[in-house]
XYZ file of C-alpha atoms in Angstrom:
664
model
C 0.353 30.788 26.069
C -0.434 27.115 26.257
C 1.391 25.993 29.147
C -0.400 22.102 28.538
C 1.378 22.490 24.855
C 5.023 23.610 25.750
C 6.152 26.661 25.211
C 8.505 27.605 22.049
C 11.006 30.265 21.520
C 9.178 32.502 19.929
C 10.987 34.630 16.743
C 9.372 38.090 16.890
C 8.708 40.812 19.492
C 10.863 40.305 22.312
C 13.051 38.019 21.204
C 14.473 39.988 18.251
C 17.282 42.348 18.833
C 19.775 41.928 21.432
C 17.705 42.316 24.283
C 15.176 39.294 23.323
C 18.856 37.163 22.825
C 19.653 38.248 26.186
C 16.023 36.678 27.887
C 17.162 33.218 25.764
C 20.373 33.337 27.167
C 18.923 33.982 30.987
C 16.811 31.177 30.033
C 19.508 28.196 29.419
C 20.620 29.280 32.786
C 17.272 28.327 34.796
C 17.131 24.813 35.911
C 13.744 24.050 37.320
C 15.358 24.458 40.108
C 16.505 27.282 40.093
C 13.093 28.516 38.787
C 11.966 27.672 41.762
C 13.890 29.032 43.757
C 13.420 32.592 42.070
C 10.186 32.039 41.784
C 9.684 32.009 45.572
C 11.895 35.016 46.378
C 9.578 37.082 43.910
C 6.523 35.630 45.449
C 4.903 33.894 42.813
C 2.079 31.842 43.957
C 2.334 27.830 44.047
C -0.009 26.935 41.470
C 1.817 29.277 39.154
C 5.472 27.775 40.110
C 3.768 24.580 39.295
C 2.998 26.209 35.499
C 6.494 26.597 35.144
C 7.641 23.349 36.942
C 4.957 21.511 34.021
C 6.021 24.051 30.920
C 8.422 22.176 28.093
C 10.811 25.344 28.644
C 10.479 26.816 32.359
C 13.396 28.926 32.100
C 11.667 30.953 28.653
C 8.818 31.379 30.648
C 9.971 32.604 33.587
C 12.000 35.052 32.346
C 9.274 36.029 29.905
C 6.812 36.525 33.541
C 9.656 38.816 35.084
C 10.223 40.930 31.749
C 6.246 41.525 32.262
C 6.575 42.246 35.520
C 9.571 44.480 35.146
C 11.602 42.553 37.302
C 13.749 42.778 34.279
C 14.196 45.772 32.119
C 16.225 46.703 28.743
C 18.249 48.939 30.987
C 18.354 47.465 34.328
C 18.517 43.337 35.818
C 20.170 44.330 38.801
C 16.754 43.212 40.750
C 17.521 39.650 38.932
C 21.250 39.490 40.189
C 20.660 41.051 43.789
C 18.295 37.720 44.127
C 20.666 34.896 42.830
C 23.535 36.735 44.968
C 20.818 36.583 47.923
C 20.224 32.353 46.962
C 24.177 32.273 46.721
C 23.778 31.144 43.285
C 26.627 33.326 42.387
C 27.493 31.894 39.388
C 24.595 32.216 37.482
C 25.116 36.069 38.703
C 27.895 36.235 37.019
C 26.697 34.486 34.049
C 23.639 36.775 33.859
C 25.839 39.595 34.252
C 28.036 38.854 31.305
C 25.261 38.158 28.441
C 23.239 41.302 29.911
C 27.047 42.924 28.779
C 26.988 41.194 25.149
C 23.972 41.485 24.009
C 22.094 44.474 25.063
C 23.532 47.958 23.206
C 22.984 49.640 26.310
C 24.968 49.117 29.187
C 22.449 49.834 32.185
C 22.366 48.887 36.067
C 23.522 44.291 36.763
C 24.019 44.989 40.051
C 24.085 46.548 43.775
C 25.441 49.453 45.103
C 27.114 47.151 47.112
C 29.748 46.550 44.552
C 32.863 48.254 43.671
C 31.991 51.804 42.533
C 30.775 53.587 45.351
C 26.607 53.914 46.139
C 25.334 54.613 43.658
C 27.465 53.814 40.863
C 27.670 50.745 39.545
C 29.876 49.809 36.825
C 29.798 47.841 33.607
C 31.907 44.602 32.993
C 34.774 46.777 31.204
C 34.733 49.008 33.505
C 35.370 46.169 36.404
C 38.138 44.467 34.222
C 39.632 47.870 34.045
C 39.666 48.515 38.055
C 41.214 44.743 38.311
C 44.175 45.631 36.489
C 46.729 45.841 37.869
C 45.848 44.753 41.116
C 45.868 41.059 39.764
C 47.095 39.456 36.195
C 44.148 37.440 34.028
C 44.188 35.171 31.585
C 41.765 37.024 28.707
C 39.150 35.713 27.928
C 38.888 33.455 25.008
C 36.113 32.740 22.281
C 32.836 32.664 23.312
C 31.606 29.274 25.032
C 28.438 26.889 24.114
C 25.236 27.197 26.255
C 25.920 23.857 27.134
C 29.642 25.502 29.010
C 27.647 28.178 30.313
C 25.304 25.732 32.061
C 28.327 23.716 33.644
C 29.999 27.340 34.864
C 27.595 28.072 36.134
C 26.823 24.831 37.685
C 30.283 24.434 39.014
C 30.730 27.740 40.685
C 27.364 27.184 42.691
C 28.618 24.178 43.929
C 32.129 25.073 44.927
C 30.445 27.997 46.547
C 28.625 25.414 48.850
C 31.777 23.734 48.896
C 33.581 26.520 50.452
C 30.656 28.451 52.713
C 30.903 24.166 55.029
C 34.513 25.008 55.716
C 34.343 28.573 56.340
C 31.267 27.928 58.067
C 32.912 25.701 60.729
C 36.033 27.348 62.485
C 36.662 26.194 65.701
C 38.789 28.496 68.465
C 39.065 25.211 70.509
C 39.104 21.890 70.283
C 36.319 20.972 72.786
C 34.580 23.493 71.926
C 32.317 21.637 69.684
C 28.856 23.638 69.912
C 30.745 26.820 69.392
C 31.177 26.471 65.627
C 31.890 30.079 63.863
C 31.912 31.882 60.465
C 35.101 32.468 59.578
C 34.063 35.909 58.969
C 33.128 36.142 63.193
C 36.803 34.776 64.341
C 38.818 36.461 61.250
C 40.882 39.725 63.070
C 42.687 42.075 60.397
C 46.113 42.513 61.434
C 49.703 42.121 61.035
C 50.431 41.974 57.153
C 53.293 42.994 55.352
C 54.165 43.491 52.131
C 58.104 42.830 51.052
C 58.502 46.246 48.846
C 61.740 47.777 47.185
C 62.419 50.909 48.462
C 65.395 52.864 46.427
C 67.841 50.551 45.868
C 66.934 48.092 48.527
C 63.747 45.999 49.581
C 62.045 46.172 52.753
C 58.694 44.833 54.795
C 55.938 47.418 54.611
C 52.530 47.122 56.833
C 49.239 47.310 54.638
C 46.416 48.671 56.681
C 44.438 45.813 55.825
C 43.862 43.241 54.251
C 41.945 44.700 51.635
C 45.451 46.120 49.719
C 46.889 42.660 49.602
C 46.869 43.433 46.001
C 47.259 46.854 45.676
C 50.162 48.605 44.085
C 51.349 45.286 42.712
C 54.196 45.677 40.187
C 53.120 44.864 36.357
C 51.474 41.499 35.889
C 52.895 39.442 38.325
C 51.652 35.795 38.465
C 52.531 34.194 41.677
C 52.607 35.985 45.582
C 53.461 34.322 49.025
C 52.230 34.307 52.140
C 54.598 33.608 54.891
C 53.490 32.678 58.432
C 54.982 31.279 61.218
C 53.330 28.715 62.683
C 49.874 29.736 64.677
C 49.651 32.841 62.707
C 46.699 32.555 60.819
C 47.289 32.179 57.159
C 44.962 29.086 56.856
C 42.327 31.743 58.832
C 42.970 34.012 56.194
C 42.742 31.822 53.887
C 39.206 31.200 54.208
C 38.796 34.801 55.095
C 39.131 35.347 51.034
C 37.176 32.707 50.364
C 34.356 33.695 52.750
C 34.637 37.671 50.834
C 34.963 35.804 47.446
C 31.677 33.842 48.264
C 29.371 36.231 49.738
C 30.543 39.279 47.040
C 32.302 41.370 49.925
C 32.670 45.341 49.586
C 36.452 45.891 49.303
C 37.456 42.226 48.862
C 40.835 41.794 47.102
C 39.519 39.371 45.529
C 35.998 41.022 44.750
C 35.637 40.609 40.737
C 37.526 37.317 40.687
C 35.096 34.769 37.973
C 36.409 31.787 39.641
C 38.170 30.678 43.039
C 40.661 27.345 43.225
C 41.179 27.413 46.665
C 42.760 23.509 47.576
C 44.116 22.579 51.307
C 47.835 21.030 50.041
C 47.677 18.089 53.446
C 44.941 16.840 50.946
C 46.323 16.256 47.796
C 48.308 12.955 49.277
C 49.066 10.604 46.136
C 46.310 13.023 44.031
C 49.458 15.125 41.332
C 46.337 16.857 39.080
C 44.965 20.111 40.454
C 41.730 19.512 38.513
C 41.474 15.521 40.178
C 42.266 17.662 42.975
C 39.465 19.813 42.920
C 36.925 17.118 41.785
C 37.733 15.607 44.307
C 37.638 17.610 47.124
C 35.804 20.876 46.084
C 32.711 19.395 43.777
C 30.192 17.059 45.292
C 30.041 13.797 45.457
C 27.321 13.360 42.406
C 28.582 15.908 40.434
C 28.583 15.203 37.008
C 31.588 17.411 35.967
C 34.793 15.317 34.557
C 38.020 16.270 34.835
C 37.903 17.133 31.438
C 35.018 19.030 32.089
C 36.566 21.515 35.071
C 39.822 22.128 32.938
C 37.872 23.436 30.119
C 36.107 25.582 32.649
C 39.046 26.472 34.186
C 40.680 28.120 31.064
C 37.894 29.740 29.706
C 37.238 32.167 32.437
C 38.751 35.296 32.808
C 39.765 36.209 36.248
C 40.851 33.021 37.721
C 42.461 33.215 41.402
C 44.223 29.399 42.225
C 44.849 29.627 46.533
C 47.017 26.515 47.588
C 46.737 26.601 51.870
C 49.700 25.147 53.533
C 52.371 24.525 51.215
C 54.247 23.489 54.697
C 52.100 20.204 54.271
C 52.594 19.162 51.295
C 53.772 15.602 50.667
C 55.697 16.733 47.548
C 56.909 20.238 49.416
C 60.523 19.281 48.037
C 59.472 19.346 44.465
C 60.995 15.569 43.890
C 57.784 14.599 42.098
C 57.104 16.794 38.418
C 53.369 16.857 39.699
C 50.734 20.592 38.994
C 51.499 21.864 42.428
C 55.688 21.901 41.278
C 54.676 23.136 37.642
C 52.002 25.466 39.102
C 54.963 26.972 41.693
C 57.767 27.552 39.010
C 55.503 29.488 36.550
C 55.324 25.985 34.316
C 51.305 25.857 34.594
C 48.327 27.990 34.882
C 50.993 30.721 33.751
C 47.934 33.747 33.148
C 46.291 32.997 36.948
C 47.113 34.710 40.169
C 48.193 32.024 42.229
C 48.822 32.764 45.960
C 50.236 30.335 48.264
C 50.498 29.973 52.190
C 53.497 28.877 53.932
C 56.014 28.579 56.645
C 58.887 30.938 56.541
C 60.889 27.765 56.530
C 59.681 26.308 53.568
C 59.529 28.552 50.642
C 58.411 26.795 46.827
C 62.469 26.521 45.271
C 62.174 28.191 41.413
C 59.397 30.475 42.133
C 59.215 33.376 39.761
C 61.976 36.666 40.872
C 58.320 38.498 40.325
C 56.184 36.538 43.626
C 54.862 38.875 45.598
C 55.904 38.466 48.871
C 53.899 38.366 52.197
C 54.199 38.182 55.470
C 51.799 37.815 58.748
C 53.024 39.090 62.173
C 50.847 38.199 64.521
C 48.548 40.017 67.522
C 49.037 43.588 68.663
C 47.050 44.505 71.869
C 45.021 46.525 68.772
C 44.426 43.120 67.558
C 44.074 41.156 71.208
C 41.101 43.420 71.617
C 39.339 43.400 69.008
C 39.439 39.428 68.877
C 38.462 39.911 72.761
C 35.218 42.252 71.877
C 34.632 39.241 68.820
C 34.948 36.121 70.094
C 35.213 35.957 73.947
C 34.018 39.111 76.068
C 31.465 41.272 74.090
C 30.837 44.635 75.825
C 32.367 43.336 78.938
C 35.278 45.719 79.252
C 36.198 44.366 82.868
C 36.113 40.396 81.441
C 38.753 41.771 78.992
C 40.771 44.059 81.326
C 41.236 40.733 82.801
C 42.550 39.074 80.219
C 44.525 41.162 79.342
C 46.120 42.068 82.846
C 47.235 38.700 83.628
C 49.400 38.212 80.068
C 51.054 41.980 80.685
C 51.600 40.240 83.900
C 53.904 37.409 82.333
C 56.752 37.676 79.487
C 56.999 34.773 78.800
C 52.627 34.249 78.130
C 52.421 37.935 76.493
C 55.283 36.317 73.704
C 53.479 33.260 73.124
C 50.170 35.946 72.608
C 51.567 37.387 69.797
C 50.849 34.118 67.948
C 47.472 34.422 67.357
C 46.537 30.556 67.930
C 48.477 30.359 71.382
C 46.770 33.651 71.959
C 42.483 32.680 70.849
C 42.749 29.296 72.404
C 44.354 31.141 76.165
C 41.763 33.674 75.728
C 38.943 31.103 75.180
C 40.665 28.702 78.010
C 40.758 31.250 80.525
C 37.382 32.920 80.256
C 35.697 29.458 80.789
C 38.270 28.628 84.049
C 40.899 31.571 85.139
C 44.064 29.800 86.316
C 47.044 31.267 88.390
C 49.261 29.444 86.343
C 53.013 31.301 85.409
C 53.996 30.506 82.178
C 57.819 30.149 81.917
C 58.746 28.482 78.307
C 56.294 27.616 75.288
C 56.576 23.983 76.843
C 54.561 24.744 80.008
C 51.755 26.937 78.192
C 51.541 23.782 75.548
C 50.736 21.274 78.069
C 48.704 23.353 80.128
C 46.799 23.453 76.611
C 46.899 20.163 76.362
C 45.796 19.316 79.957
C 43.136 21.775 80.271
C 40.996 19.875 76.557
C 41.993 16.714 78.557
C 40.290 17.783 81.774
C 37.596 19.685 80.454
C 36.919 15.938 78.403
C 37.168 14.454 81.630
C 34.227 16.530 83.452
C 32.042 14.331 81.529
C 32.816 11.015 82.890
C 33.216 9.262 86.068
C 34.259 5.494 87.493
C 35.888 2.941 85.099
C 35.218 5.582 82.071
C 37.221 8.250 83.959
C 40.483 5.629 84.450
C 40.205 4.168 81.228
C 40.456 7.719 79.586
C 43.173 9.025 82.677
C 44.968 5.438 81.717
C 44.882 6.712 77.617
C 45.661 10.286 78.476
C 48.728 9.389 80.385
C 50.054 6.354 77.496
C 50.148 7.814 73.310
C 53.474 6.565 72.634
C 51.940 5.282 69.780
C 51.108 8.240 68.403
C 54.015 9.965 69.596
C 55.604 7.906 66.953
C 53.409 7.774 64.011
C 53.176 12.040 64.699
C 57.406 11.518 64.401
C 57.635 9.442 61.580
C 54.542 11.600 59.604
C 56.912 14.847 59.980
C 59.759 13.100 59.459
C 59.080 11.074 56.480
C 60.216 10.930 53.081
C 57.502 12.550 52.318
C 55.880 15.031 55.025
C 52.327 13.010 55.582
C 50.308 14.385 58.367
C 46.906 13.622 57.197
C 46.079 9.189 57.577
C 43.008 7.728 56.085
C 40.835 7.094 59.353
C 41.725 3.032 59.469
C 45.255 3.835 58.770
C 45.871 5.729 62.323
C 43.571 3.346 64.320
C 45.538 0.728 63.106
C 48.776 2.273 63.831
C 47.560 3.615 67.359
C 44.700 1.814 67.779
C 41.270 2.274 68.135
C 40.968 3.676 71.682
C 43.878 6.142 71.824
C 42.075 7.193 68.376
C 38.075 7.695 69.213
C 39.814 9.182 72.921
C 41.706 11.908 70.657
C 38.612 12.525 68.318
C 36.818 13.205 71.318
C 39.294 15.510 72.699
C 39.576 17.437 69.553
C 42.935 16.973 69.138
C 42.580 15.076 65.922
C 39.987 15.649 63.488
C 38.308 14.020 60.453
C 37.904 15.506 57.347
C 35.482 13.200 54.216
C 36.883 13.027 50.966
C 35.740 10.951 47.828
C 38.294 9.543 46.449
C 37.861 7.713 42.740
C 38.584 4.985 41.507
C 39.908 5.443 37.684
C 41.121 1.755 37.153
C 40.473 0.806 33.842
C 37.254 -2.318 34.169
C 36.514 -0.717 36.992
C 32.181 -1.172 38.118
C 30.288 1.971 38.524
C 29.747 1.652 41.524
C 33.197 1.533 42.322
C 34.041 4.454 40.679
C 33.803 6.746 43.315
C 33.279 6.189 47.374
C 33.580 8.186 50.460
C 36.839 8.375 52.299
C 37.523 9.394 55.893
C 40.867 11.887 56.532
C 42.159 12.365 60.040
C 44.517 14.723 61.010
C 45.506 17.215 64.021
C 43.746 20.164 65.004
C 46.478 21.685 63.789
C 50.119 21.367 62.421
C 51.995 22.742 66.029
C 49.795 19.693 67.760
C 51.487 16.735 65.594
C 54.811 18.612 66.752
C 54.150 18.358 70.491
C 53.559 14.738 70.000
C 56.498 13.938 68.084
C 58.697 15.616 70.597
C 57.407 13.422 73.364
C 58.800 10.125 70.957
C 62.266 12.362 70.672
C 62.191 13.146 74.618
C 61.774 9.727 75.325
C 63.914 8.555 73.135
C 66.711 10.847 74.757
C 66.126 9.284 78.486
C 67.300 5.887 77.345
C 68.380 5.126 72.998
C 72.171 4.842 72.629
C 73.616 8.788 71.430
C 73.934 6.876 67.741
C 69.926 6.280 67.798
C 69.359 9.352 69.254
C 71.546 11.321 66.623
C 69.978 9.310 64.053
C 66.451 10.487 64.990
C 67.719 14.101 65.036
C 69.295 13.822 61.836
C 65.986 13.620 60.367
C 64.397 16.426 61.747
C 64.912 19.957 59.779
C 65.628 22.466 62.150
C 64.361 24.879 60.163
C 60.626 23.541 59.613
C 60.176 21.515 62.684
C 62.201 23.484 65.554
C 59.269 23.238 68.125
C 59.420 19.271 67.823
C 63.106 20.263 69.481
C 61.961 22.667 71.280
C 59.067 20.676 73.024
C 61.493 17.979 73.820
C 63.811 19.820 75.566
C 60.676 21.111 77.672
C 59.468 18.093 78.559
C 62.069 16.388 79.854
C 64.944 18.944 81.363
C 67.560 15.864 81.945
C 67.530 14.878 78.314
C 67.391 18.282 77.595
C 71.684 18.005 77.048
C 71.735 15.287 75.012
C 69.450 17.487 72.343
C 71.144 20.128 72.842
C 74.980 18.620 72.605
C 73.664 17.607 69.186
C 72.437 21.024 67.803
C 75.888 22.382 68.898
C 77.881 19.801 65.852
C 74.938 21.158 63.158
C 75.682 24.236 60.885
C 73.326 26.631 62.308
C 72.348 24.683 65.228
C 73.943 27.406 67.767
C 70.964 29.791 67.412
C 68.503 26.697 68.076
C 70.364 25.561 70.923
C 69.297 29.412 72.168
C 65.931 28.414 71.822
C 65.996 25.178 73.132
C 67.847 26.321 76.774
C 64.956 28.762 76.936
C 62.560 25.566 76.949
C 64.120 24.772 80.321
C 62.322 25.394 83.994
C 63.713 25.689 86.837
C 67.893 24.051 87.562
C 70.122 24.627 84.002
C 72.822 22.717 85.967
C 72.670 19.908 83.477
C 73.537 22.507 80.415
C 75.419 24.697 81.721
C 78.690 23.438 79.831
C 76.485 24.404 76.847
C 75.576 27.207 78.005
C 79.607 28.469 78.301
C 80.304 26.629 75.404
C 77.452 29.188 73.631
C 79.051 32.531 74.868
C 82.934 31.452 74.896
C 82.218 31.420 71.234
C 79.744 34.604 70.722
C 75.925 35.223 71.337
C 75.144 36.883 67.652
C 71.704 39.504 67.683
C 70.850 39.986 64.335
C 68.317 42.194 63.202
C 67.460 39.839 60.430
C 66.827 37.392 63.183
C 63.098 37.043 64.487
C 62.157 39.295 67.385
C 61.516 35.444 69.439
C 65.409 34.805 68.443
C 66.481 38.408 69.432
C 64.461 37.708 72.998
C 65.862 34.263 73.503
C 69.950 35.680 73.000
C 68.571 38.436 76.125
C 67.475 35.696 77.913
C 70.660 33.285 77.511
C 72.622 36.402 78.652
C 70.356 36.893 81.823
C 71.240 32.829 82.486
C 75.114 33.219 81.714
C 74.941 36.479 83.939
C 73.346 34.510 86.559
C 75.860 31.983 86.501
C 78.718 33.951 86.933
C 79.074 32.951 83.091
C 81.246 35.221 80.902
C 81.058 35.432 77.264
C 84.226 35.831 74.315
C 82.064 38.256 72.276
C 78.911 39.456 71.779
C 77.814 40.954 68.368
C 74.958 43.708 67.259
C 73.978 43.401 63.724
C 71.104 45.321 63.416
């Protein structure tokens, strides 16, 4: 073949019949860049690679060369498929697989033995579909798409895979450790997942052996799944692990045969009502030629689609006031044939979700999970170091309870391994104060002189950040992500820079599209920086300082007006932290809670944030005990233990209770 004249698609010999049509289809998927990557994988010499690149049909010439080498044969294309996966071209690998199944009369091998089906058994596409049926409901594949649409889909999958890799490769177990960004697969611990299951006439939570079983043995045709987790329980980490598994075609992954996975962090969707626009803005690269219309066609033309929406409790429109795409998805009015997974706090369940919605919940770290985390991320095989950390935790009941929260355990174990402490923790507030102090101490060790003095001044005076946090959490729409320049104006540049440096605030780059008519081409898309807290709990910590300051000096009317803005079920930590930060003002907060329906339970949690003297709140304790302390099996373990501790305080101060119910 004369490469200088350019090759044409032959109509005889190889391309006659199904296998020939398959070769032509594969050639259509291969761009010059892809040919170059694969040629290097298969050790072609530079001169031959240059010939491929200069040919008028480089993909076809390259495919025919692979045919001559025996890399592609009529009954086996597994070598090519595995090579594509090795260089992370999962989308093209999938399209080649489908083309092979479509055009070749004989179903052969198309994938690594690492896939489902067990060692030595490779599944056909029909078998894959059958194995998946009953685990996830999926959209039926529509009519055949054109070669150009296949190329667009392959490009789309490749682009989202690259974006997802950037996300799951940058996990920070602790904010100030910037030089230790880890892959989520190194951080994630498979522990503590339960599913709501019907047992006889009743429903109960049943523990799953592994997150691999999340979607096994589901009722017929479910399309929605909600994953509950208290603050810090690892909802986003599990979501990222699912993303990692999909990108890497991991064995036993719940999403192992999903065609397209759409992963969106809902906190980012500020003034973005379209999911397809969100995909364009937050997932695809800045220079992607794919339009929202292209994305829509790609998604709806795919067979197995999962939409993973992370952090519904952080979504600005979670109340559903605006009829946007996310609201429609929750109600089952959009993507009704796709499987949608939503993560959220238990207190913030999306309204009007279908009755068939699968319910999952995270239960935190038990002792075994803690050991696994320490071995994986902190101490390695050093059993003495592991035992030292575990012993310190076991000696302190409050710390032991707090360390059931994976976020708290991870932070404490990393900090303790760097610098041991003898501090006794007696509340969530004291623990969080220790963590924040450690972050600042780590930064101050790098400073001296005037820099240190300025840093300490800003460390103490963060009232503007407190106010911004409170207003973000309690606004008409909870928006806890700011544009960088917006937050800099709210809290001033120096304070902003310091909290970015310490890691409490985090910057994320996004692409913003200007779709106003008449805008110049150069202004159609531009990069912007969004700023958020490392974790929502940090936002609640600083908002609590704002409430604490109000409780110290504000009129009761002003304080109660601010307290009424707080959703007790969603933002309980704001009130708990506020009572722990300022014990002398906590009596005002607790008295307010006793006037609110259901506030007694939160008052108990707030009382337990007290350290030392409780004289200022003895009247509140007497009133709670007089009205009756109810310990219910439906309450969280934290609330049950807090209720028992309240009774211990009452007994210590000779406070009798009128009635005690056990409803377990």
